[in-house]
């Protein structure tokens, strides 16, 4: 698979803002990222920590940007009524001229998982089956279906809904790296956006997805291999890790040494960060979604500029991997 996309996660959470930051500056932040050469802008989704609501942010970005992909990392559909969510997503795809990509997730155990389901008034059990049916419902509605009869979701006589810009609707990716998530990605999703701490884990997961896709009669090349990764570019690894530790404690309430056990984290000089990202590229990643490990919008903008300087080298690494017969 040739080509390399490099995107950035917008700092939509209040934990990432300084006292004098204006959230309306997120629009200019996204526009600056586009001008710097980033190919996508992503937002995340939660009801536990205060933030600009994900679909509201993407709707604001749609007319303010021109070419970048607009994505979720990840949207949790159980927080929204499924038919209403299909309408909202189709509307954003229309407003952006077909630039939407929707990564979805079902939540995970721990302090963020069950409380979200309590707020959504949905059962925790069978959450993965509900997620897959919700995506199937969206795709049916985007194709003009007037009814849907799933095992969990059933709707008859659905009135005409908004059709997206692209026939069939925007691509839908899945987050997660459990064996079941890998199998489901290969079976029915258009992309994969996990955050494994080690490149070797990414490579093995991608192989499992390709096997599952082949078993389902799909081509592995039809599934976009993406990575969600926290990045801090600093003078050296030690100073970068100190800054990321502050970020982790503010955003997650945990030290960096705990966060990096479950998520991909890269810190250091520009060369060190580029080398580590290159290992993920060699493992098969073709769309990086970079979360900038910094607090306050001025510091986020500084990290954005530094990260933009890495784009040519990361893309060159992807080209070299493709030419040498890598993933």
mmCIF file of C-alpha atoms in Angstrom:
data_model
loop_
_atom_site.group_PDB
_atom_site.id
_atom_site.type_symbol
_atom_site.label_atom_id
_atom_site.label_comp_id
_atom_site.label_asym_id
_atom_site.label_seq_id
_atom_site.Cartn_x
_atom_site.Cartn_y
_atom_site.Cartn_z
ATOM 1 C CA UNK A 1 0.000 0.000 0.000
ATOM 2 C CA UNK A 2 1.642 3.228 -1.119
ATOM 3 C CA UNK A 3 1.243 6.706 0.298
ATOM 4 C CA UNK A 4 1.288 8.113 3.806
ATOM 5 C CA UNK A 5 -1.219 10.363 5.570
ATOM 6 C CA UNK A 6 -0.247 12.296 8.685
ATOM 7 C CA UNK A 7 -2.964 13.929 10.736
ATOM 8 C CA UNK A 8 -3.284 15.679 14.069
ATOM 9 C CA UNK A 9 -5.754 15.412 16.924
ATOM 10 C CA UNK A 10 -7.235 18.787 17.818
ATOM 11 C CA UNK A 11 -6.982 19.699 21.541
ATOM 12 C CA UNK A 12 -10.738 19.931 22.122
ATOM 13 C CA UNK A 13 -10.628 18.940 25.814
ATOM 14 C CA UNK A 14 -10.628 21.634 28.478
ATOM 15 C CA UNK A 15 -7.823 19.762 30.297
ATOM 16 C CA UNK A 16 -5.576 20.757 27.371
ATOM 17 C CA UNK A 17 -6.372 24.480 27.535
ATOM 18 C CA UNK A 18 -4.739 27.266 29.496
ATOM 19 C CA UNK A 19 -6.703 29.820 31.546
ATOM 20 C CA UNK A 20 -6.681 32.426 28.768
ATOM 21 C CA UNK A 21 -7.201 30.060 25.808
ATOM 22 C CA UNK A 22 -10.180 30.719 23.549
ATOM 23 C CA UNK A 23 -11.713 27.468 22.196
ATOM 24 C CA UNK A 24 -12.748 29.338 19.042
ATOM 25 C CA UNK A 25 -9.037 29.364 18.185
ATOM 26 C CA UNK A 26 -9.362 25.650 17.425
ATOM 27 C CA UNK A 27 -10.662 26.641 13.997
ATOM 28 C CA UNK A 28 -7.509 28.609 13.186
ATOM 29 C CA UNK A 29 -5.475 25.755 14.695
ATOM 30 C CA UNK A 30 -7.062 23.332 12.215
ATOM 31 C CA UNK A 31 -6.548 25.709 9.305
ATOM 32 C CA UNK A 32 -2.891 26.162 10.265
ATOM 33 C CA UNK A 33 -2.431 22.398 10.384
ATOM 34 C CA UNK A 34 -3.839 22.120 6.872
ATOM 35 C CA UNK A 35 -1.486 24.811 5.582
ATOM 36 C CA UNK A 36 1.476 23.058 7.222
ATOM 37 C CA UNK A 37 0.783 19.901 5.241
ATOM 38 C CA UNK A 38 -1.131 17.682 7.648
ATOM 39 C CA UNK A 39 -3.606 15.590 5.705
ATOM 40 C CA UNK A 40 -6.224 15.049 8.396
ATOM 41 C CA UNK A 41 -7.782 16.630 11.493
ATOM 42 C CA UNK A 42 -9.242 14.325 14.123
ATOM 43 C CA UNK A 43 -11.291 14.888 17.281
ATOM 44 C CA UNK A 44 -12.120 12.538 20.143
ATOM 45 C CA UNK A 45 -15.360 11.898 21.972
ATOM 46 C CA UNK A 46 -16.391 11.657 25.618
ATOM 47 C CA UNK A 47 -18.953 12.689 28.205
ATOM 48 C CA UNK A 48 -16.657 12.095 31.168
ATOM 49 C CA UNK A 49 -14.129 14.882 30.593
ATOM 50 C CA UNK A 50 -15.364 18.326 29.384
ATOM 51 C CA UNK A 51 -14.618 19.059 25.719
ATOM 52 C CA UNK A 52 -16.092 20.494 22.542
ATOM 53 C CA UNK A 53 -18.532 17.867 21.293
ATOM 54 C CA UNK A 54 -16.933 15.873 18.472
ATOM 55 C CA UNK A 55 -19.495 16.280 15.692
ATOM 56 C CA UNK A 56 -20.003 19.960 16.532
ATOM 57 C CA UNK A 57 -16.253 20.496 16.107
ATOM 58 C CA UNK A 58 -16.179 18.703 12.758
ATOM 59 C CA UNK A 59 -19.181 20.640 11.500
ATOM 60 C CA UNK A 60 -17.375 23.884 12.356
ATOM 61 C CA UNK A 61 -14.213 22.712 10.588
ATOM 62 C CA UNK A 62 -15.988 21.545 7.425
ATOM 63 C CA UNK A 63 -16.475 24.977 5.785
ATOM 64 C CA UNK A 64 -13.278 26.387 7.318
ATOM 65 C CA UNK A 65 -10.972 23.850 5.649
ATOM 66 C CA UNK A 66 -10.523 22.742 2.070
ATOM 67 C CA UNK A 67 -8.727 19.439 1.583
ATOM 68 C CA UNK A 68 -7.985 17.737 4.891
ATOM 69 C CA UNK A 69 -9.821 14.623 5.996
ATOM 70 C CA UNK A 70 -12.022 15.259 9.039
ATOM 71 C CA UNK A 71 -12.192 12.342 11.431
ATOM 72 C CA UNK A 72 -13.204 10.983 14.809
ATOM 73 C CA UNK A 73 -10.757 9.154 17.063
ATOM 74 C CA UNK A 74 -12.905 7.606 18.227
ATOM 75 C CA UNK A 75 -16.628 8.328 18.133
ATOM 76 C CA UNK A 76 -18.713 6.350 20.630
ATOM 77 C CA UNK A 77 -22.029 5.770 18.883
ATOM 78 C CA UNK A 78 -23.785 4.547 22.023
ATOM 79 C CA UNK A 79 -23.828 8.157 23.264
ATOM 80 C CA UNK A 80 -26.221 9.113 20.430
ATOM 81 C CA UNK A 81 -29.461 7.883 18.929
ATOM 82 C CA UNK A 82 -28.391 5.752 15.944
ATOM 83 C CA UNK A 83 -30.658 7.265 13.285
ATOM 84 C CA UNK A 84 -29.865 10.793 14.466
ATOM 85 C CA UNK A 85 -26.130 10.003 14.376
ATOM 86 C CA UNK A 86 -26.436 8.761 10.793
ATOM 87 C CA UNK A 87 -28.089 12.058 9.870
ATOM 88 C CA UNK A 88 -25.392 14.120 11.615
ATOM 89 C CA UNK A 89 -22.549 12.205 9.989
ATOM 90 C CA UNK A 90 -24.127 12.440 6.533
ATOM 91 C CA UNK A 91 -24.547 16.193 7.070
ATOM 92 C CA UNK A 92 -20.860 16.651 7.956
ATOM 93 C CA UNK A 93 -19.868 14.584 4.925
ATOM 94 C CA UNK A 94 -22.012 16.882 2.773
ATOM 95 C CA UNK A 95 -20.686 20.087 4.333
ATOM 96 C CA UNK A 96 -17.091 18.916 3.872
ATOM 97 C CA UNK A 97 -17.543 17.716 0.302
ATOM 98 C CA UNK A 98 -16.935 14.079 1.199
ATOM 99 C CA UNK A 99 -13.963 14.479 3.549
ATOM 100 C CA UNK A 100 -15.313 12.641 6.612
ATOM 101 C CA UNK A 101 -13.816 9.473 8.140
ATOM 102 C CA UNK A 102 -15.564 7.954 11.154
ATOM 103 C CA UNK A 103 -13.575 5.870 13.625
ATOM 104 C CA UNK A 104 -15.853 4.176 16.146
ATOM 105 C CA UNK A 105 -15.356 2.403 19.443
ATOM 106 C CA UNK A 106 -17.491 0.712 22.079
ATOM 107 C CA UNK A 107 -15.633 1.990 25.133
ATOM 108 C CA UNK A 108 -13.448 -0.100 27.415
ATOM 109 C CA UNK A 109 -13.519 -1.304 31.046
ATOM 110 C CA UNK A 110 -12.346 1.011 33.777
ATOM 111 C CA UNK A 111 -13.263 4.434 35.029
ATOM 112 C CA UNK A 112 -14.314 5.675 31.551
ATOM 113 C CA UNK A 113 -16.281 2.688 30.268
ATOM 114 C CA UNK A 114 -19.231 1.789 32.446
ATOM 115 C CA UNK A 115 -19.980 5.389 33.551
ATOM 116 C CA UNK A 116 -20.437 6.360 29.895
ATOM 117 C CA UNK A 117 -22.923 3.546 29.364
ATOM 118 C CA UNK A 118 -24.799 4.655 32.465
ATOM 119 C CA UNK A 119 -25.082 8.150 30.991
ATOM 120 C CA UNK A 120 -26.191 6.736 27.640
ATOM 121 C CA UNK A 121 -28.863 4.577 29.329
ATOM 122 C CA UNK A 122 -27.736 1.525 27.394
ATOM 123 C CA UNK A 123 -26.605 -1.849 28.770
ATOM 124 C CA UNK A 124 -22.881 -2.570 28.984
ATOM 125 C CA UNK A 125 -23.430 -6.142 27.812
ATOM 126 C CA UNK A 126 -23.377 -6.867 24.066
ATOM 127 C CA UNK A 127 -21.828 -3.459 23.411
ATOM 128 C CA UNK A 128 -19.718 -4.767 20.504
ATOM 129 C CA UNK A 129 -22.687 -6.345 18.748
ATOM 130 C CA UNK A 130 -24.605 -3.096 19.217
ATOM 131 C CA UNK A 131 -21.697 -1.121 17.744
ATOM 132 C CA UNK A 132 -21.487 -3.316 14.646
ATOM 133 C CA UNK A 133 -25.261 -3.136 14.120
ATOM 134 C CA UNK A 134 -25.188 0.634 14.494
ATOM 135 C CA UNK A 135 -22.581 0.896 11.741
ATOM 136 C CA UNK A 136 -24.626 -1.475 9.566
ATOM 137 C CA UNK A 137 -27.688 0.704 10.179
ATOM 138 C CA UNK A 138 -25.781 3.851 9.192
ATOM 139 C CA UNK A 139 -24.614 2.273 5.964
ATOM 140 C CA UNK A 140 -28.155 1.116 5.154
ATOM 141 C CA UNK A 141 -29.552 4.600 5.743
ATOM 142 C CA UNK A 142 -26.764 6.205 3.704
ATOM 143 C CA UNK A 143 -27.778 3.884 0.864
ATOM 144 C CA UNK A 144 -31.395 5.038 1.157
ATOM 145 C CA UNK A 145 -32.941 2.159 3.119
ATOM 146 C CA UNK A 146 -36.339 2.824 4.646
ATOM 147 C CA UNK A 147 -36.123 0.109 7.278
ATOM 148 C CA UNK A 148 -33.568 -1.880 9.242
ATOM 149 C CA UNK A 149 -34.089 -5.215 10.967
ATOM 150 C CA UNK A 150 -31.113 -6.241 13.056
ATOM 151 C CA UNK A 151 -30.874 -8.448 16.099
ATOM 152 C CA UNK A 152 -30.674 -5.477 18.485
ATOM 153 C CA UNK A 153 -31.710 -2.465 16.393
ATOM 154 C CA UNK A 154 -35.024 -2.572 14.546
ATOM 155 C CA UNK A 155 -36.617 0.308 12.686
ATOM 156 C CA UNK A 156 -39.573 0.159 10.313
ATOM 157 C CA UNK A 157 -40.842 2.903 8.006
ATOM 158 C CA UNK A 158 -37.850 5.203 8.422
ATOM 159 C CA UNK A 159 -38.572 8.487 6.635
ATOM 160 C CA UNK A 160 -36.074 9.690 4.012
ATOM 161 C CA UNK A 161 -32.800 10.669 5.655
ATOM 162 C CA UNK A 162 -29.967 12.929 4.564
ATOM 163 C CA UNK A 163 -27.710 11.205 2.052
ATOM 164 C CA UNK A 164 -23.955 11.775 2.412
ATOM 165 C CA UNK A 165 -21.750 13.346 -0.239
ATOM 166 C CA UNK A 166 -20.231 10.020 -1.254
ATOM 167 C CA UNK A 167 -22.325 7.050 -2.364
ATOM 168 C CA UNK A 168 -22.408 4.586 0.506
ATOM 169 C CA UNK A 169 -21.243 7.195 2.980
ATOM 170 C CA UNK A 170 -17.929 7.951 4.660
ATOM 171 C CA UNK A 171 -15.441 5.178 5.488
ATOM 172 C CA UNK A 172 -15.866 3.722 8.969
ATOM 173 C CA UNK A 173 -12.803 2.575 10.911
ATOM 174 C CA UNK A 174 -12.624 0.587 14.133
ATOM 175 C CA UNK A 175 -10.471 1.310 17.157
ATOM 176 C CA UNK A 176 -9.199 -1.468 19.404
ATOM 177 C CA UNK A 177 -6.722 -4.311 19.170
ATOM 178 C CA UNK A 178 -8.294 -7.292 20.939
ATOM 179 C CA UNK A 179 -8.506 -10.518 18.894
ATOM 180 C CA UNK A 180 -12.244 -9.938 18.458
ATOM 181 C CA UNK A 181 -11.682 -6.343 17.295
ATOM 182 C CA UNK A 182 -9.096 -7.494 14.751
ATOM 183 C CA UNK A 183 -11.496 -10.095 13.363
ATOM 184 C CA UNK A 184 -14.334 -7.586 13.146
ATOM 185 C CA UNK A 185 -12.098 -5.051 11.412
ATOM 186 C CA UNK A 186 -11.201 -7.581 8.753
ATOM 187 C CA UNK A 187 -14.826 -8.571 8.338
ATOM 188 C CA UNK A 188 -16.617 -5.241 7.958
ATOM 189 C CA UNK A 189 -14.618 -2.073 8.637
ATOM 190 C CA UNK A 190 -12.789 0.254 6.247
ATOM 191 C CA UNK A 191 -9.833 1.015 8.510
ATOM 192 C CA UNK A 192 -8.111 0.297 11.805
ATOM 193 C CA UNK A 193 -7.043 2.946 14.344
ATOM 194 C CA UNK A 194 -5.450 1.375 17.457
ATOM 195 C CA UNK A 195 -2.691 2.682 19.759
ATOM 196 C CA UNK A 196 -0.463 -0.312 20.644
ATOM 197 C CA UNK A 197 2.625 0.608 22.690
ATOM 198 C CA UNK A 198 4.947 -1.489 20.497
ATOM 199 C CA UNK A 199 5.354 -1.560 16.692
ATOM 200 C CA UNK A 200 5.613 -5.372 16.789
ATOM 201 C CA UNK A 201 2.117 -5.540 18.269
ATOM 202 C CA UNK A 202 0.857 -3.323 15.467
ATOM 203 C CA UNK A 203 2.428 -5.568 12.818
ATOM 204 C CA UNK A 204 0.946 -8.751 14.282
ATOM 205 C CA UNK A 205 -2.479 -7.152 14.615
ATOM 206 C CA UNK A 206 -2.417 -5.999 11.009
ATOM 207 C CA UNK A 207 -1.534 -9.518 9.864
ATOM 208 C CA UNK A 208 -4.537 -10.865 11.788
ATOM 209 C CA UNK A 209 -6.785 -8.277 10.143
ATOM 210 C CA UNK A 210 -5.564 -9.244 6.687
ATOM 211 C CA UNK A 211 -6.212 -12.920 7.431
ATOM 212 C CA UNK A 212 -9.731 -12.122 8.631
ATOM 213 C CA UNK A 213 -10.336 -9.977 5.548
ATOM 214 C CA UNK A 214 -9.171 -12.768 3.236
ATOM 215 C CA UNK A 215 -11.478 -15.234 5.009
ATOM 216 C CA UNK A 216 -14.350 -12.806 4.370
ATOM 217 C CA UNK A 217 -13.450 -12.412 0.706
ATOM 218 C CA UNK A 218 -12.110 -8.883 1.178
ATOM 219 C CA UNK A 219 -8.801 -7.385 0.084
ATOM 220 C CA UNK A 220 -6.511 -6.306 2.906
ATOM 221 C CA UNK A 221 -5.580 -3.244 0.878
ATOM 222 C CA UNK A 222 -9.178 -2.020 1.238
ATOM 223 C CA UNK A 223 -8.573 -1.500 4.987
ATOM 224 C CA UNK A 224 -6.633 1.633 5.962
ATOM 225 C CA UNK A 225 -3.959 0.839 8.578
ATOM 226 C CA UNK A 226 -3.822 3.848 10.929
ATOM 227 C CA UNK A 227 -2.221 4.586 14.300
ATOM 228 C CA UNK A 228 -3.178 6.901 17.149
ATOM 229 C CA UNK A 229 0.027 8.079 18.856
ATOM 230 C CA UNK A 230 0.918 10.719 21.459
ATOM 231 C CA UNK A 231 3.994 12.717 20.442
ATOM 232 C CA UNK A 232 6.204 15.240 22.197
ATOM 233 C CA UNK A 233 9.140 16.811 20.358
ATOM 234 C CA UNK A 234 11.691 18.317 22.747
ATOM 235 C CA UNK A 235 15.422 18.703 23.295
ATOM 236 C CA UNK A 236 15.831 15.054 24.270
ATOM 237 C CA UNK A 237 13.919 12.029 25.554
ATOM 238 C CA UNK A 238 14.129 13.058 29.205
ATOM 239 C CA UNK A 239 12.687 16.545 28.716
ATOM 240 C CA UNK A 240 10.042 15.184 26.347
ATOM 241 C CA UNK A 241 8.950 12.566 28.859
ATOM 242 C CA UNK A 242 8.684 15.170 31.610
ATOM 243 C CA UNK A 243 6.357 17.225 29.454
ATOM 244 C CA UNK A 244 4.314 14.159 28.482
ATOM 245 C CA UNK A 245 4.027 13.155 32.121
ATOM 246 C CA UNK A 246 2.381 16.478 32.874
ATOM 247 C CA UNK A 247 0.060 15.973 29.924
ATOM 248 C CA UNK A 248 -0.876 12.452 31.027
ATOM 249 C CA UNK A 249 -1.632 13.565 34.571
ATOM 250 C CA UNK A 250 -3.795 16.465 33.358
ATOM 251 C CA UNK A 251 -5.668 14.581 30.617
ATOM 252 C CA UNK A 252 -5.933 11.124 32.213
ATOM 253 C CA UNK A 253 -5.167 11.562 35.886
ATOM 254 C CA UNK A 254 -2.322 9.064 35.628
ATOM 255 C CA UNK A 255 1.470 9.269 35.254
ATOM 256 C CA UNK A 256 3.139 8.685 31.916
ATOM 257 C CA UNK A 257 4.589 5.356 33.048
ATOM 258 C CA UNK A 258 1.032 4.025 33.381
ATOM 259 C CA UNK A 259 -0.306 5.594 30.174
ATOM 260 C CA UNK A 260 2.501 4.205 28.014
ATOM 261 C CA UNK A 261 1.632 0.668 29.100
ATOM 262 C CA UNK A 262 -1.599 0.907 27.110
ATOM 263 C CA UNK A 263 -1.001 3.604 24.480
ATOM 264 C CA UNK A 264 1.616 4.437 21.867
ATOM 265 C CA UNK A 265 3.765 7.296 23.193
ATOM 266 C CA UNK A 266 6.813 8.851 21.511
ATOM 267 C CA UNK A 267 9.032 11.554 23.021
ATOM 268 C CA UNK A 268 12.443 13.012 22.279
ATOM 269 C CA UNK A 269 14.260 15.118 19.740
ATOM 270 C CA UNK A 270 12.880 15.458 16.235
ATOM 271 C CA UNK A 271 15.262 12.759 14.991
ATOM 272 C CA UNK A 272 14.367 10.406 17.838
ATOM 273 C CA UNK A 273 10.639 10.875 17.324
ATOM 274 C CA UNK A 274 10.999 10.375 13.573
ATOM 275 C CA UNK A 275 12.988 7.165 14.097
ATOM 276 C CA UNK A 276 10.342 5.727 16.433
ATOM 277 C CA UNK A 277 7.470 6.673 14.139
ATOM 278 C CA UNK A 278 9.417 5.051 11.309
ATOM 279 C CA UNK A 279 9.265 1.762 13.204
ATOM 280 C CA UNK A 280 5.476 1.937 13.157
ATOM 281 C CA UNK A 281 5.559 2.815 9.471
ATOM 282 C CA UNK A 282 7.709 -0.266 8.839
ATOM 283 C CA UNK A 283 5.084 -2.264 10.776
ATOM 284 C CA UNK A 284 2.451 -1.193 8.239
ATOM 285 C CA UNK A 285 1.002 2.130 9.401
ATOM 286 C CA UNK A 286 -0.166 4.344 6.531
ATOM 287 C CA UNK A 287 -2.154 6.983 8.408
ATOM 288 C CA UNK A 288 -0.725 8.550 11.566
ATOM 289 C CA UNK A 289 -3.056 10.454 13.889
ATOM 290 C CA UNK A 290 -0.726 12.440 16.142
ATOM 291 C CA UNK A 291 -1.853 13.727 19.517
ATOM 292 C CA UNK A 292 0.427 16.568 20.571
ATOM 293 C CA UNK A 293 1.563 16.065 24.159
ATOM 294 C CA UNK A 294 1.334 19.646 25.322
ATOM 295 C CA UNK A 295 -0.848 21.806 27.560
ATOM 296 C CA UNK A 296 -2.205 25.167 26.467
ATOM 297 C CA UNK A 297 -2.965 26.255 22.913
ATOM 298 C CA UNK A 298 0.255 28.283 22.442
ATOM 299 C CA UNK A 299 2.336 25.223 23.380
ATOM 300 C CA UNK A 300 0.113 23.047 21.164
ATOM 301 C CA UNK A 301 0.779 25.386 18.241
ATOM 302 C CA UNK A 302 4.532 25.165 18.874
ATOM 303 C CA UNK A 303 4.362 21.373 18.852
ATOM 304 C CA UNK A 304 2.249 21.515 15.678
ATOM 305 C CA UNK A 305 4.990 23.458 13.894
ATOM 306 C CA UNK A 306 7.652 21.033 15.109
ATOM 307 C CA UNK A 307 5.617 18.005 14.080
ATOM 308 C CA UNK A 308 5.046 19.476 10.613
ATOM 309 C CA UNK A 309 8.810 19.449 10.064
ATOM 310 C CA UNK A 310 8.738 15.651 10.383
ATOM 311 C CA UNK A 311 6.162 15.097 7.639
ATOM 312 C CA UNK A 312 8.628 14.753 4.716
ATOM 313 C CA UNK A 313 10.850 12.285 6.599
ATOM 314 C CA UNK A 314 7.932 10.110 7.732
ATOM 315 C CA UNK A 315 6.512 10.013 4.228
ATOM 316 C CA UNK A 316 9.955 9.115 2.884
ATOM 317 C CA UNK A 317 10.093 6.226 5.346
ATOM 318 C CA UNK A 318 6.733 4.986 4.042
ATOM 319 C CA UNK A 319 7.946 5.229 0.446
ATOM 320 C CA UNK A 320 11.104 3.286 1.329
ATOM 321 C CA UNK A 321 9.042 0.575 3.068
ATOM 322 C CA UNK A 322 6.773 0.254 0.036
ATOM 323 C CA UNK A 323 9.677 0.044 -2.403
ATOM 324 C CA UNK A 324 11.434 -2.587 -0.301
ATOM 325 C CA UNK A 325 8.351 -4.789 -0.188
ATOM 326 C CA UNK A 326 7.295 -4.056 3.389
ATOM 327 C CA UNK A 327 3.766 -3.983 4.759
#
